[in-house]
Coordinates of C-alpha atoms (C1' of nucleotides) in Angstrom, one line a residue:
Chain J
M29 CA 0.0 -0.1 -0.1
L30 CA 1.3 3.4 -0.9
T31 CA 1.6 6.0 1.7
A32 CA -0.5 9.3 1.6
R33 CA 2.7 11.2 0.6
E34 CA 3.6 8.6 -2.2
I35 CA -0.1 8.9 -3.7
Y36 CA 0.4 12.7 -3.9
E37 CA 3.7 12.7 -5.2
R38 CA 2.4 10.6 -8.3
L39 CA -0.6 12.5 -8.7
L40 CA 1.4 15.7 -8.8
A41 CA 3.7 14.2 -11.2
A42 CA 1.2 13.0 -13.5
Y43 CA -1.0 15.8 -13.5
G44 CA 1.0 19.1 -12.5
Q45 CA 0.1 22.0 -10.7
P46 CA -3.3 21.5 -9.3
G47 CA -6.0 24.1 -9.3
W48 CA -8.3 25.6 -6.5
W49 CA -11.9 25.5 -6.2
S50 CA -12.6 29.1 -5.9
D51 CA -11.3 32.2 -4.2
D52 CA -14.6 33.3 -3.5
P53 CA -15.6 31.9 -0.1
Y54 CA -19.4 32.2 -0.6
R55 CA -19.1 30.7 -4.1
V56 CA -17.6 27.6 -2.5
M57 CA -20.4 27.4 -0.2
V58 CA -23.2 27.3 -2.7
Q59 CA -21.5 25.3 -5.3
S60 CA -20.6 22.8 -2.8
V61 CA -24.3 22.1 -2.2
L62 CA -25.4 22.4 -5.7
V63 CA -22.7 19.7 -6.7
Q64 CA -24.2 17.1 -4.2
N65 CA -25.0 14.3 -6.1
T66 CA -25.0 16.2 -9.4
A67 CA -22.7 16.5 -12.5
W68 CA -20.2 19.5 -12.1
P69 CA -21.4 21.0 -15.6
S70 CA -24.9 21.6 -14.4
V71 CA -23.6 23.6 -11.6
L72 CA -21.2 25.6 -13.5
R73 CA -24.2 26.4 -15.9
V74 CA -26.2 27.7 -13.0
T75 CA -23.7 29.5 -11.3
Q76 CA -22.5 31.4 -14.3
A77 CA -25.9 32.4 -15.2
A78 CA -26.7 33.5 -11.7
E79 CA -23.3 35.4 -11.3
A80 CA -24.8 38.7 -10.6
S81 CA -27.1 36.9 -7.8
L82 CA -24.3 35.0 -6.2
A83 CA -23.7 37.3 -3.5
P84 CA -25.0 36.2 0.4
E85 CA -27.2 39.3 0.6
R86 CA -28.7 38.8 -2.7
I87 CA -29.7 35.3 -1.9
L88 CA -31.3 36.1 1.3
A89 CA -33.0 38.9 -0.2
M90 CA -34.7 36.2 -2.9
T91 CA -38.1 34.4 -2.2
P92 CA -37.4 30.7 -1.6
E93 CA -39.2 30.1 -4.7
A94 CA -37.2 32.3 -6.9
L95 CA -34.2 30.4 -5.3
K96 CA -35.6 27.1 -6.1
E97 CA -36.1 28.3 -9.7
L98 CA -32.6 29.7 -10.2
I99 CA -30.9 26.4 -9.1
R100 CA -33.5 23.9 -10.7
P101 CA -31.1 22.5 -13.5
C102 CA -28.8 21.2 -10.6
G103 CA -31.6 18.9 -9.3
F104 CA -32.8 18.4 -5.8
C105 CA -33.8 21.9 -5.9
T106 CA -36.2 22.0 -3.2
R107 CA -33.8 20.6 -0.6
K108 CA -30.9 22.6 -2.0
A109 CA -32.5 25.9 -2.1
E110 CA -33.4 25.1 1.7
T111 CA -29.9 24.3 2.4
I112 CA -28.2 27.1 0.9
R113 CA -30.6 29.4 2.6
R114 CA -29.8 28.0 6.2
L115 CA -26.2 27.9 5.2
T116 CA -26.1 31.5 4.0
Q117 CA -28.0 32.4 7.3
W118 CA -25.2 30.8 9.4
Y119 CA -22.7 32.9 7.3
A120 CA -24.7 35.8 8.2
G121 CA -23.9 35.1 11.8
Y122 CA -20.5 36.0 11.0
G123 CA -21.4 39.1 8.9
F124 CA -20.6 37.6 5.7
D125 CA -17.1 38.2 6.8
V126 CA -14.4 35.2 6.0
K127 CA -11.9 36.6 8.4
R128 CA -14.4 36.7 11.2
T129 CA -15.5 33.2 10.4
Q130 CA -12.0 31.8 10.3
A131 CA -11.2 33.2 13.8
C132 CA -13.3 30.2 15.0
G133 CA -11.5 26.9 15.7
Q134 CA -11.9 24.2 13.1
A135 CA -13.4 21.7 15.1
Q136 CA -16.0 24.4 16.4
L137 CA -16.7 25.3 12.5
R138 CA -17.0 22.0 11.5
R139 CA -19.6 21.3 14.0
E140 CA -21.7 24.3 13.2
L141 CA -21.6 23.4 9.5
L142 CA -22.7 19.8 10.3
A143 CA -25.7 21.3 12.2
V144 CA -26.9 23.0 9.1
K145 CA -29.5 20.9 7.7
G146 CA -28.6 19.6 4.2
V147 CA -24.5 19.9 5.0
G148 CA -23.0 16.5 5.7
A149 CA -19.4 15.6 6.1
E150 CA -18.3 16.2 2.4
T151 CA -19.8 19.5 2.0
A152 CA -18.6 20.6 5.3
D153 CA -15.1 19.7 4.6
V154 CA -15.2 21.4 1.1
I155 CA -16.1 24.5 2.8
L156 CA -13.8 24.3 5.5
V157 CA -10.8 23.5 3.0
Y158 CA -11.5 26.0 0.1
A159 CA -13.6 28.8 1.8
L160 CA -12.3 28.9 5.2
H161 CA -8.6 27.4 4.6
K162 CA -8.9 24.8 7.6
P163 CA -7.1 21.7 6.8
S164 CA -10.1 19.0 7.3
F165 CA -9.3 16.3 4.4
V166 CA -12.2 16.1 2.0
V167 CA -13.3 12.5 1.3
D168 CA -15.8 12.0 -1.5
A169 CA -16.9 9.3 -3.7
Y170 CA -13.6 9.6 -5.7
T171 CA -11.4 9.4 -3.1
R172 CA -13.1 6.3 -1.6
R173 CA -12.8 4.8 -5.0
L174 CA -9.0 5.6 -5.4
L175 CA -8.2 4.1 -2.0
R176 CA -10.4 0.8 -2.8
R177 CA -8.3 0.4 -5.7
L178 CA -5.0 1.0 -4.4
G179 CA -6.1 -2.0 -1.8
F180 CA -7.1 0.2 1.0
A181 CA -10.4 -1.1 2.6
P182 CA -11.6 1.6 5.2
D183 CA -14.5 0.7 7.4
D184 CA -15.8 4.4 7.1
D185 CA -15.0 7.8 5.8
D186 CA -13.2 8.5 9.2
D187 CA -10.8 5.8 8.5
V188 CA -10.1 7.5 5.2
R189 CA -9.7 10.9 6.6
S190 CA -6.8 9.7 9.1
F191 CA -5.3 7.9 6.4
F192 CA -4.3 11.2 4.9
E193 CA -4.6 13.4 8.0
A194 CA -2.2 11.2 10.0
E195 CA 0.5 11.5 7.7
L196 CA 0.4 14.8 6.4
A197 CA 0.8 18.2 7.8
P198 CA -2.3 20.1 8.5
D199 CA -2.2 22.5 5.7
A200 CA -5.4 23.5 4.0
R201 CA -3.5 24.4 0.8
L202 CA -2.0 20.9 0.6
Y203 CA -5.4 19.4 1.4
G204 CA -7.3 21.4 -1.5
W205 CA -4.7 20.5 -3.9
Y206 CA -4.8 16.8 -3.1
H207 CA -8.5 17.0 -3.3
W208 CA -8.2 18.6 -6.8
L209 CA -5.7 16.2 -8.0
I210 CA -7.7 13.0 -6.9
L211 CA -10.7 14.9 -8.8
T212 CA -8.5 15.4 -11.9
H213 CA -7.4 11.8 -11.9
S214 CA -10.9 10.4 -11.5
I215 CA -12.6 12.6 -14.0
E216 CA -9.8 13.3 -16.6
R217 CA -8.2 10.0 -16.6
C218 CA -10.2 7.2 -14.9
R219 CA -13.6 8.0 -16.2
K220 CA -12.5 8.7 -20.0
T221 CA -10.1 5.6 -20.1
P222 CA -10.9 3.6 -17.6
V223 CA -8.1 1.1 -17.8
C224 CA -5.1 2.8 -18.9
G225 CA -1.1 2.1 -19.1
A226 CA -0.5 5.7 -18.4
C227 CA -2.7 5.8 -15.0
P228 CA 0.1 6.8 -12.3
F229 CA -1.1 4.0 -10.3
Y230 CA -1.1 1.2 -13.2
D231 CA 1.4 -1.0 -11.2
V232 CA -0.4 -1.1 -7.8
C233 CA -4.2 -0.6 -9.0
Q234 CA -6.3 -3.6 -8.2
R235 CA -8.2 -3.1 -11.2
N236 CA -5.2 -4.4 -13.3
R237 CA -5.2 -8.0 -11.6
Chain X
dA13 C1' -33.8 4.3 -22.6
dG14 C1' -31.9 3.6 -18.6
dC15 C1' -28.2 4.9 -15.7
dC16 C1' -25.5 7.6 -13.2
dA17 C1' -23.7 12.1 -11.0
dG18 C1' -18.2 14.8 -6.4
dG19 C1' -24.7 13.8 -1.1
dG20 C1' -27.6 13.9 2.8
dT21 C1' -31.9 12.7 5.5
dC22 C1' -35.3 9.9 7.2
dT23 C1' -37.0 5.5 8.5
dA24 C1' -37.8 0.6 8.9
dA25 C1' -35.7 -3.5 10.9
Chain E
dT18 C1' -26.7 1.1 13.6
dT19 C1' -27.3 0.1 9.0
dA20 C1' -29.2 -0.5 4.4
dG21 C1' -32.6 1.4 1.5
dA22 C1' -35.9 4.8 -0.3
dC23 C1' -36.3 9.4 -1.3
dC24 C1' -35.2 13.9 -3.4
dA25 C1' -35.0 16.3 -9.4
dT26 C1' -32.4 17.5 -13.3
dG27 C1' -29.7 16.9 -17.3
dG28 C1' -26.1 14.3 -20.1
dC29 C1' -24.5 10.5 -22.3

DNA sequence: AGCCAGGGTCTAA
DNA sequence: TTAGACCATGGC
């Protein structure tokens, strides 16, 4: 089994400098909800079309029905509209101020985010890492699948999270990059060319046995 | 045409 | 406590 560092090194060598979700914290919050069980292009289409409305004050000013219509193409629009509203209200408690929000401890922020109905572990961790720059490793379907293919069979997501966090420095930038690389690997390579000799994990991938 | 997509909540056993 | 139903829509 590769270590967390070895996996990162291979991803970096294969895909180069990783990207970042967004430098706009509120955009990360909205998109992290919209992408729940939804393909990314749908999220992009909605958020680009709604560019002018994508400020927390504007969202809270909309009627629930208008917000629902705005995000309809992403699916689950009733629930996601409610979640976005609740999340925005949570952010309002910090005056829509990232710095004020970041002043809180990571554990407290994670608890508060998980307490927002409609926000689960993955959404909370995406917001922690990309919007608030707190090192909470993001475990998503791709992360689970990659580790499984590398021969690691965790009982639950907490085990996956500790696999990474136990070995890596608690660095939000690193975690964000790491998640981004797993994403790139999963979408750009694994999905389009399922079995591929150029895969950075070809030698250890369970699928090749 | 049917299946899946970067999830989360609620419920029945 | 856990597996399964449910939530909605678009893309392939």
